């Protein structure tokens, strides 16, 4: 899974809480990380604690499939909400009757609760994309990972008016066994992607469209962005891709949970 963003922490400084207290309060399981491969530490699990009563744990494996079935595609939108670009993306999705999953950065959600509520009201799903979008999260301590995931969950839920994220997408795909287990214990299915549109790099609208068309056979979950810079090319590409996908016989769904 390719990373994007060059390992930067994009959205401000870490917003912290007492990590141990937070984890105990949420009922998160505790793992002891050891050296591992492919960006993930090999976990040694201690006895998991019971999750909060209002949360139903989900699978810990990284989701890619679509609830819409074999001809379904999942549109996922990362890094917002953004006051300039998110409304444009929402307008396009409404125009073509598409539901999408918005992977929100905690500080962005906190800064723009009106947009979070609009996303929910339009029938889209929310996804926790951490507090600070640090693509080196898998190299950080479990306490740091916990703070990034749980604080973002809280920020997004508060901004939405009480609607919780249904997924967790690690910045740049920097999952660890610990972060996947923690998110799943909070009812957030770890969410990957099959097709990186490369829109974050702003290669041109034609290049974004060509990438999606060329790589669609890799799987149903498509990655786009509505923040982190000028997203003109993303909006233009979606305007071409959404009707094209319908013409090819695809339907739009949500990632499996």
PDB file of C-alpha atoms in Angstrom:
ATOM      1  CA  UNK A   1       0.000   0.000   0.000  1.00  0.00           C
ATOM      2  CA  UNK A   2       1.628   3.170  -1.191  1.00  0.00           C
ATOM      3  CA  UNK A   3       2.131   6.094   1.144  1.00  0.00           C
ATOM      4  CA  UNK A   4       1.517   9.710   0.312  1.00  0.00           C
ATOM      5  CA  UNK A   5       2.369  12.948   2.013  1.00  0.00           C
ATOM      6  CA  UNK A   6       6.093  12.372   2.517  1.00  0.00           C
ATOM      7  CA  UNK A   7       5.817  11.525   6.203  1.00  0.00           C
ATOM      8  CA  UNK A   8       4.719  14.996   7.218  1.00  0.00           C
ATOM      9  CA  UNK A   9       2.443  15.836  10.092  1.00  0.00           C
ATOM     10  CA  UNK A  10       0.036  18.110   8.226  1.00  0.00           C
ATOM     11  CA  UNK A  11      -2.564  19.377  10.613  1.00  0.00           C
ATOM     12  CA  UNK A  12      -1.023  21.149  13.560  1.00  0.00           C
ATOM     13  CA  UNK A  13       0.331  19.854  16.814  1.00  0.00           C
ATOM     14  CA  UNK A  14      -0.866  16.793  18.617  1.00  0.00           C
ATOM     15  CA  UNK A  15      -3.984  17.271  20.692  1.00  0.00           C
ATOM     16  CA  UNK A  16      -3.418  15.029  23.677  1.00  0.00           C
ATOM     17  CA  UNK A  17      -5.131  13.530  26.664  1.00  0.00           C
ATOM     18  CA  UNK A  18      -4.015  11.229  29.420  1.00  0.00           C
ATOM     19  CA  UNK A  19      -3.377   8.217  27.220  1.00  0.00           C
ATOM     20  CA  UNK A  20      -3.609   5.531  29.865  1.00  0.00           C
ATOM     21  CA  UNK A  21      -6.841   6.980  31.184  1.00  0.00           C
ATOM     22  CA  UNK A  22      -8.247   7.275  27.684  1.00  0.00           C
ATOM     23  CA  UNK A  23      -7.485   3.664  26.841  1.00  0.00           C
ATOM     24  CA  UNK A  24      -8.952   2.363  30.078  1.00  0.00           C
ATOM     25  CA  UNK A  25     -12.055   4.473  29.636  1.00  0.00           C
ATOM     26  CA  UNK A  26     -12.648   3.176  26.104  1.00  0.00           C
ATOM     27  CA  UNK A  27     -11.888  -0.423  26.971  1.00  0.00           C
ATOM     28  CA  UNK A  28      -9.099  -0.651  24.384  1.00  0.00           C
ATOM     29  CA  UNK A  29      -6.999  -3.788  24.382  1.00  0.00           C
ATOM     30  CA  UNK A  30      -3.282  -3.430  25.062  1.00  0.00           C
ATOM     31  CA  UNK A  31      -0.586  -4.938  22.864  1.00  0.00           C
ATOM     32  CA  UNK A  32       3.123  -5.287  23.436  1.00  0.00           C
ATOM     33  CA  UNK A  33       4.876  -4.446  20.171  1.00  0.00           C
ATOM     34  CA  UNK A  34       7.960  -6.304  18.996  1.00  0.00           C
ATOM     35  CA  UNK A  35      10.023  -5.976  15.862  1.00  0.00           C
ATOM     36  CA  UNK A  36       8.083  -6.922  12.749  1.00  0.00           C
ATOM     37  CA  UNK A  37       8.027  -6.458   9.010  1.00  0.00           C
ATOM     38  CA  UNK A  38       6.206  -4.413   6.369  1.00  0.00           C
ATOM     39  CA  UNK A  39       5.686  -1.437   8.627  1.00  0.00           C
ATOM     40  CA  UNK A  40       3.868  -3.376  11.319  1.00  0.00           C
ATOM     41  CA  UNK A  41       5.145  -4.593  14.641  1.00  0.00           C
ATOM     42  CA  UNK A  42       4.415  -8.181  15.566  1.00  0.00           C
ATOM     43  CA  UNK A  43       1.962  -8.014  18.434  1.00  0.00           C
ATOM     44  CA  UNK A  44       1.921  -9.907  21.669  1.00  0.00           C
ATOM     45  CA  UNK A  45      -1.542  -9.418  23.035  1.00  0.00           C
ATOM     46  CA  UNK A  46      -2.364  -9.178  26.681  1.00  0.00           C
ATOM     47  CA  UNK A  47      -5.853 -10.117  27.790  1.00  0.00           C
ATOM     48  CA  UNK A  48      -8.169  -7.668  25.987  1.00  0.00           C
ATOM     49  CA  UNK A  49     -10.500  -5.603  28.081  1.00  0.00           C
ATOM     50  CA  UNK A  50     -14.172  -5.277  27.333  1.00  0.00           C
ATOM     51  CA  UNK A  51     -15.044  -2.414  24.944  1.00  0.00           C
ATOM     52  CA  UNK A  52     -17.473   0.292  25.915  1.00  0.00           C
ATOM     53  CA  UNK A  53     -21.041  -0.975  26.062  1.00  0.00           C
ATOM     54  CA  UNK A  54     -22.249   1.265  23.230  1.00  0.00           C
ATOM     55  CA  UNK A  55     -19.576   0.028  20.811  1.00  0.00           C
ATOM     56  CA  UNK A  56     -19.732  -3.186  18.796  1.00  0.00           C
ATOM     57  CA  UNK A  57     -16.263  -4.446  17.844  1.00  0.00           C
ATOM     58  CA  UNK A  58     -15.627  -5.216  14.169  1.00  0.00           C
ATOM     59  CA  UNK A  59     -13.067  -7.193  12.198  1.00  0.00           C
ATOM     60  CA  UNK A  60      -9.428  -6.192  12.629  1.00  0.00           C
ATOM     61  CA  UNK A  61      -8.379  -7.056   9.077  1.00  0.00           C
ATOM     62  CA  UNK A  62      -8.017  -4.202   6.595  1.00  0.00           C
ATOM     63  CA  UNK A  63     -11.181  -3.858   4.520  1.00  0.00           C
ATOM     64  CA  UNK A  64     -11.123  -3.449   0.754  1.00  0.00           C
ATOM     65  CA  UNK A  65     -14.291  -5.143  -0.502  1.00  0.00           C
ATOM     66  CA  UNK A  66     -17.546  -3.333  -1.211  1.00  0.00           C
ATOM     67  CA  UNK A  67     -20.932  -3.933   0.385  1.00  0.00           C
ATOM     68  CA  UNK A  68     -22.294  -3.421  -3.151  1.00  0.00           C
ATOM     69  CA  UNK A  69     -20.817  -6.735  -4.282  1.00  0.00           C
ATOM     70  CA  UNK A  70     -18.618  -7.798  -7.174  1.00  0.00           C
ATOM     71  CA  UNK A  71     -19.512  -4.812  -9.371  1.00  0.00           C
ATOM     72  CA  UNK A  72     -19.430  -2.324  -6.539  1.00  0.00           C
ATOM     73  CA  UNK A  73     -16.923   0.460  -6.031  1.00  0.00           C
ATOM     74  CA  UNK A  74     -16.200   2.435  -2.878  1.00  0.00           C
ATOM     75  CA  UNK A  75     -15.421   6.127  -3.288  1.00  0.00           C
ATOM     76  CA  UNK A  76     -13.290   7.271  -0.358  1.00  0.00           C
ATOM     77  CA  UNK A  77     -12.329  10.889   0.247  1.00  0.00           C
ATOM     78  CA  UNK A  78      -9.403  11.708   2.551  1.00  0.00           C
ATOM     79  CA  UNK A  79      -7.986  14.540   4.661  1.00  0.00           C
ATOM     80  CA  UNK A  80     -10.937  16.919   4.988  1.00  0.00           C
ATOM     81  CA  UNK A  81     -13.283  18.393   5.591  1.00  0.00           C
ATOM     82  CA  UNK A  82     -12.152  21.522   3.801  1.00  0.00           C
ATOM     83  CA  UNK A  83     -14.390  24.604   3.434  1.00  0.00           C
ATOM     84  CA  UNK A  84     -13.476  25.104  -0.216  1.00  0.00           C
ATOM     85  CA  UNK A  85     -13.265  21.584  -1.611  1.00  0.00           C
ATOM     86  CA  UNK A  86     -15.597  19.415   0.466  1.00  0.00           C
ATOM     87  CA  UNK A  87     -18.744  21.283  -0.646  1.00  0.00           C
ATOM     88  CA  UNK A  88     -17.706  20.841  -4.282  1.00  0.00           C
ATOM     89  CA  UNK A  89     -17.180  17.115  -3.777  1.00  0.00           C
ATOM     90  CA  UNK A  90     -20.519  16.844  -1.994  1.00  0.00           C
ATOM     91  CA  UNK A  91     -22.245  18.622  -4.874  1.00  0.00           C
ATOM     92  CA  UNK A  92     -20.775  16.159  -7.376  1.00  0.00           C
ATOM     93  CA  UNK A  93     -21.722  13.133  -5.312  1.00  0.00           C
ATOM     94  CA  UNK A  94     -25.276  14.448  -5.000  1.00  0.00           C
ATOM     95  CA  UNK A  95     -25.475  15.144  -8.737  1.00  0.00           C
ATOM     96  CA  UNK A  96     -24.584  11.553  -9.595  1.00  0.00           C
ATOM     97  CA  UNK A  97     -26.382   9.893  -6.708  1.00  0.00           C
ATOM     98  CA  UNK A  98     -23.214   8.526  -5.141  1.00  0.00           C
ATOM     99  CA  UNK A  99     -22.574   7.714  -1.484  1.00  0.00           C
ATOM    100  CA  UNK A 100     -18.967   7.918  -0.316  1.00  0.00           C
ATOM    101  CA  UNK A 101     -16.823   7.439   2.769  1.00  0.00           C
ATOM    102  CA  UNK A 102     -15.088  10.549   4.120  1.00  0.00           C
ATOM    103  CA  UNK A 103     -11.873   9.832   6.021  1.00  0.00           C
ATOM    104  CA  UNK A 104     -11.545  12.924   8.176  1.00  0.00           C
ATOM    105  CA  UNK A 105      -8.582  14.367  10.026  1.00  0.00           C
ATOM    106  CA  UNK A 106      -9.599  15.145  13.590  1.00  0.00           C
ATOM    107  CA  UNK A 107      -8.456  18.756  13.652  1.00  0.00           C
ATOM    108  CA  UNK A 108     -10.201  19.449  10.354  1.00  0.00           C
ATOM    109  CA  UNK A 109     -13.453  17.974  11.635  1.00  0.00           C
ATOM    110  CA  UNK A 110     -13.146  19.997  14.819  1.00  0.00           C
ATOM    111  CA  UNK A 111     -12.577  23.188  12.815  1.00  0.00           C
ATOM    112  CA  UNK A 112     -15.490  22.589  10.403  1.00  0.00           C
ATOM    113  CA  UNK A 113     -18.321  20.818  12.227  1.00  0.00           C
ATOM    114  CA  UNK A 114     -20.884  22.256   9.811  1.00  0.00           C
ATOM    115  CA  UNK A 115     -19.257  20.324   6.971  1.00  0.00           C
ATOM    116  CA  UNK A 116     -19.118  17.114   8.993  1.00  0.00           C
ATOM    117  CA  UNK A 117     -22.844  17.425   9.625  1.00  0.00           C
ATOM    118  CA  UNK A 118     -23.476  18.043   5.905  1.00  0.00           C
ATOM    119  CA  UNK A 119     -21.536  14.901   5.020  1.00  0.00           C
ATOM    120  CA  UNK A 120     -23.644  12.858   7.440  1.00  0.00           C
ATOM    121  CA  UNK A 121     -26.909  14.473   6.340  1.00  0.00           C
ATOM    122  CA  UNK A 122     -26.158  13.533   2.723  1.00  0.00           C
ATOM    123  CA  UNK A 123     -25.945   9.855   3.678  1.00  0.00           C
ATOM    124  CA  UNK A 124     -22.193   9.418   3.526  1.00  0.00           C
ATOM    125  CA  UNK A 125     -20.128   7.520   6.091  1.00  0.00           C
ATOM    126  CA  UNK A 126     -17.390   8.817   8.367  1.00  0.00           C
ATOM    127  CA  UNK A 127     -13.907   7.433   8.825  1.00  0.00           C
ATOM    128  CA  UNK A 128     -11.271   8.292  11.436  1.00  0.00           C
ATOM    129  CA  UNK A 129      -8.066   9.439   9.694  1.00  0.00           C
ATOM    130  CA  UNK A 130      -6.144  10.361  12.878  1.00  0.00           C
ATOM    131  CA  UNK A 131      -5.575  13.729  14.531  1.00  0.00           C
ATOM    132  CA  UNK A 132      -2.470  14.925  12.723  1.00  0.00           C
ATOM    133  CA  UNK A 133      -2.113  12.774   9.559  1.00  0.00           C
ATOM    134  CA  UNK A 134       1.338  11.566  10.527  1.00  0.00           C
ATOM    135  CA  UNK A 135       2.286   8.999   7.881  1.00  0.00           C
ATOM    136  CA  UNK A 136       5.003   7.648  10.179  1.00  0.00           C
ATOM    137  CA  UNK A 137       2.488   6.568  12.816  1.00  0.00           C
ATOM    138  CA  UNK A 138       3.583   2.963  12.542  1.00  0.00           C
ATOM    139  CA  UNK A 139       6.998   3.993  13.878  1.00  0.00           C
ATOM    140  CA  UNK A 140       5.486   5.709  16.914  1.00  0.00           C
ATOM    141  CA  UNK A 141       4.643   4.365  20.355  1.00  0.00           C
ATOM    142  CA  UNK A 142       1.372   2.668  21.123  1.00  0.00           C
ATOM    143  CA  UNK A 143       0.497   5.634  23.361  1.00  0.00           C
ATOM    144  CA  UNK A 144       0.908   7.983  20.395  1.00  0.00           C
ATOM    145  CA  UNK A 145      -1.134   5.742  18.109  1.00  0.00           C
ATOM    146  CA  UNK A 146      -3.872   5.516  20.733  1.00  0.00           C
ATOM    147  CA  UNK A 147      -4.010   9.286  21.173  1.00  0.00           C
ATOM    148  CA  UNK A 148      -4.172   9.859  17.411  1.00  0.00           C
ATOM    149  CA  UNK A 149      -6.964   7.350  16.865  1.00  0.00           C
ATOM    150  CA  UNK A 150      -9.092   7.966  19.948  1.00  0.00           C
ATOM    151  CA  UNK A 151      -8.825  11.771  19.964  1.00  0.00           C
ATOM    152  CA  UNK A 152      -9.769  11.884  16.281  1.00  0.00           C
ATOM    153  CA  UNK A 153     -12.703   9.564  16.942  1.00  0.00           C
ATOM    154  CA  UNK A 154     -13.899  11.936  19.652  1.00  0.00           C
ATOM    155  CA  UNK A 155     -13.382  15.066  17.518  1.00  0.00           C
ATOM    156  CA  UNK A 156     -15.269  13.626  14.544  1.00  0.00           C
ATOM    157  CA  UNK A 157     -18.101  12.295  16.686  1.00  0.00           C
ATOM    158  CA  UNK A 158     -18.537  15.628  18.451  1.00  0.00           C
ATOM    159  CA  UNK A 159     -18.374  17.571  15.168  1.00  0.00           C
ATOM    160  CA  UNK A 160     -21.010  15.306  13.585  1.00  0.00           C
ATOM    161  CA  UNK A 161     -23.417  15.760  16.445  1.00  0.00           C
ATOM    162  CA  UNK A 162     -22.980  12.229  17.726  1.00  0.00           C
ATOM    163  CA  UNK A 163     -22.441  10.094  14.620  1.00  0.00           C
ATOM    164  CA  UNK A 164     -19.379   7.916  15.145  1.00  0.00           C
ATOM    165  CA  UNK A 165     -16.811   7.004  12.479  1.00  0.00           C
ATOM    166  CA  UNK A 166     -17.385   3.537  11.058  1.00  0.00           C
ATOM    167  CA  UNK A 167     -13.839   3.018   9.783  1.00  0.00           C
ATOM    168  CA  UNK A 168     -10.237   3.881  10.581  1.00  0.00           C
ATOM    169  CA  UNK A 169      -7.763   4.622   7.798  1.00  0.00           C
ATOM    170  CA  UNK A 170      -4.164   5.009   8.890  1.00  0.00           C
ATOM    171  CA  UNK A 171      -2.411   8.011   7.294  1.00  0.00           C
ATOM    172  CA  UNK A 172      -0.445   6.757   4.322  1.00  0.00           C
ATOM    173  CA  UNK A 173      -1.507   3.215   5.149  1.00  0.00           C
ATOM    174  CA  UNK A 174       0.697   3.210   8.272  1.00  0.00           C
ATOM    175  CA  UNK A 175      -1.279   0.528  10.082  1.00  0.00           C
ATOM    176  CA  UNK A 176       0.092  -1.593  12.882  1.00  0.00           C
ATOM    177  CA  UNK A 177      -1.459  -4.675  14.466  1.00  0.00           C
ATOM    178  CA  UNK A 178      -2.029  -2.520  17.539  1.00  0.00           C
ATOM    179  CA  UNK A 179      -3.753   0.333  15.686  1.00  0.00           C
ATOM    180  CA  UNK A 180      -5.974  -2.092  13.784  1.00  0.00           C
ATOM    181  CA  UNK A 181      -7.011  -3.883  16.952  1.00  0.00           C
ATOM    182  CA  UNK A 182      -7.636  -0.640  18.822  1.00  0.00           C
ATOM    183  CA  UNK A 183      -9.760   0.807  16.012  1.00  0.00           C
ATOM    184  CA  UNK A 184     -11.723  -2.427  15.633  1.00  0.00           C
ATOM    185  CA  UNK A 185     -12.409  -2.510  19.375  1.00  0.00           C
ATOM    186  CA  UNK A 186     -14.012   0.919  18.937  1.00  0.00           C
ATOM    187  CA  UNK A 187     -16.237  -0.303  16.086  1.00  0.00           C
ATOM    188  CA  UNK A 188     -14.062   1.209  13.328  1.00  0.00           C
ATOM    189  CA  UNK A 189     -13.065  -1.282  10.628  1.00  0.00           C
ATOM    190  CA  UNK A 190      -9.518  -0.671   9.364  1.00  0.00           C
ATOM    191  CA  UNK A 191      -9.898   0.638   5.823  1.00  0.00           C
ATOM    192  CA  UNK A 192      -7.397   0.324   3.015  1.00  0.00           C
ATOM    193  CA  UNK A 193      -7.589   1.125  -0.666  1.00  0.00           C
ATOM    194  CA  UNK A 194      -7.054  -0.696  -3.950  1.00  0.00           C
ATOM    195  CA  UNK A 195      -6.635   2.227  -6.323  1.00  0.00           C
ATOM    196  CA  UNK A 196      -4.664   5.315  -5.365  1.00  0.00           C
ATOM    197  CA  UNK A 197      -5.763   7.950  -7.839  1.00  0.00           C
ATOM    198  CA  UNK A 198      -2.558   9.915  -7.122  1.00  0.00           C
ATOM    199  CA  UNK A 199      -4.676  13.059  -7.029  1.00  0.00           C
ATOM    200  CA  UNK A 200      -2.705  14.261  -4.020  1.00  0.00           C
ATOM    201  CA  UNK A 201       0.281  14.833  -6.306  1.00  0.00           C
ATOM    202  CA  UNK A 202      -1.819  16.946  -8.697  1.00  0.00           C
ATOM    203  CA  UNK A 203      -0.508  15.208 -11.853  1.00  0.00           C
ATOM    204  CA  UNK A 204      -3.303  16.625 -14.014  1.00  0.00           C
ATOM    205  CA  UNK A 205      -6.927  15.637 -14.418  1.00  0.00           C
ATOM    206  CA  UNK A 206      -6.205  13.337 -17.358  1.00  0.00           C
ATOM    207  CA  UNK A 207      -3.550  11.494 -15.381  1.00  0.00           C
ATOM    208  CA  UNK A 208      -5.875  10.984 -12.410  1.00  0.00           C
ATOM    209  CA  UNK A 209      -8.625   9.625 -14.635  1.00  0.00           C
ATOM    210  CA  UNK A 210      -6.189   7.369 -16.501  1.00  0.00           C
ATOM    211  CA  UNK A 211      -4.793   5.973 -13.248  1.00  0.00           C
ATOM    212  CA  UNK A 212      -8.233   4.993 -11.982  1.00  0.00           C
ATOM    213  CA  UNK A 213      -9.296   3.476 -15.304  1.00  0.00           C
ATOM    214  CA  UNK A 214      -6.029   1.550 -15.579  1.00  0.00           C
ATOM    215  CA  UNK A 215      -5.951   0.235 -12.013  1.00  0.00           C
ATOM    216  CA  UNK A 216      -9.621  -0.411 -11.355  1.00  0.00           C
ATOM    217  CA  UNK A 217      -9.053  -4.130 -11.815  1.00  0.00           C
ATOM    218  CA  UNK A 218      -6.999  -4.066  -8.597  1.00  0.00           C
ATOM    219  CA  UNK A 219     -10.138  -3.771  -6.478  1.00  0.00           C
ATOM    220  CA  UNK A 220     -13.140  -1.641  -5.567  1.00  0.00           C
ATOM    221  CA  UNK A 221     -11.881   0.943  -3.060  1.00  0.00           C
ATOM    222  CA  UNK A 222     -10.756   4.180  -4.715  1.00  0.00           C
ATOM    223  CA  UNK A 223      -8.736   6.877  -2.931  1.00  0.00           C
ATOM    224  CA  UNK A 224      -9.241  10.612  -3.506  1.00  0.00           C
ATOM    225  CA  UNK A 225      -8.667  13.760  -1.414  1.00  0.00           C
ATOM    226  CA  UNK A 226     -10.742  16.823  -0.561  1.00  0.00           C
ATOM    227  CA  UNK A 227      -8.056  18.704   1.416  1.00  0.00           C
ATOM    228  CA  UNK A 228      -4.306  19.118   1.744  1.00  0.00           C
ATOM    229  CA  UNK A 229      -3.979  21.577  -1.128  1.00  0.00           C
ATOM    230  CA  UNK A 230      -5.644  22.612  -4.372  1.00  0.00           C
ATOM    231  CA  UNK A 231      -8.135  19.878  -5.251  1.00  0.00           C
ATOM    232  CA  UNK A 232      -9.348  21.332  -8.557  1.00  0.00           C
ATOM    233  CA  UNK A 233      -8.009  18.309 -10.432  1.00  0.00           C
ATOM    234  CA  UNK A 234      -9.756  15.919  -8.044  1.00  0.00           C
ATOM    235  CA  UNK A 235     -13.121  17.608  -8.597  1.00  0.00           C
ATOM    236  CA  UNK A 236     -12.631  17.595 -12.364  1.00  0.00           C
ATOM    237  CA  UNK A 237     -11.564  13.955 -12.350  1.00  0.00           C
ATOM    238  CA  UNK A 238     -14.550  12.880 -10.263  1.00  0.00           C
ATOM    239  CA  UNK A 239     -16.844  14.717 -12.663  1.00  0.00           C
ATOM    240  CA  UNK A 240     -15.540  12.445 -15.416  1.00  0.00           C
ATOM    241  CA  UNK A 241     -15.105   9.244 -13.443  1.00  0.00           C
ATOM    242  CA  UNK A 242     -18.442   9.006 -11.663  1.00  0.00           C
ATOM    243  CA  UNK A 243     -20.578   8.835 -14.842  1.00  0.00           C
ATOM    244  CA  UNK A 244     -17.945   6.646 -16.527  1.00  0.00           C
ATOM    245  CA  UNK A 245     -18.102   4.111 -13.702  1.00  0.00           C
ATOM    246  CA  UNK A 246     -21.883   3.992 -14.023  1.00  0.00           C
ATOM    247  CA  UNK A 247     -21.578   3.478 -17.774  1.00  0.00           C
ATOM    248  CA  UNK A 248     -19.252   0.533 -17.111  1.00  0.00           C
ATOM    249  CA  UNK A 249     -21.938  -1.092 -14.996  1.00  0.00           C
ATOM    250  CA  UNK A 250     -20.527  -0.356 -11.557  1.00  0.00           C
ATOM    251  CA  UNK A 251     -22.643   0.586  -8.568  1.00  0.00           C
ATOM    252  CA  UNK A 252     -21.479   2.662  -5.643  1.00  0.00           C
ATOM    253  CA  UNK A 253     -21.318   1.260  -2.159  1.00  0.00           C
ATOM    254  CA  UNK A 254     -19.545   1.423   1.153  1.00  0.00           C
ATOM    255  CA  UNK A 255     -16.597  -0.669   2.322  1.00  0.00           C
ATOM    256  CA  UNK A 256     -17.497  -3.847   4.171  1.00  0.00           C
ATOM    257  CA  UNK A 257     -17.453  -3.793   7.953  1.00  0.00           C
TER     258      UNK A 257
END
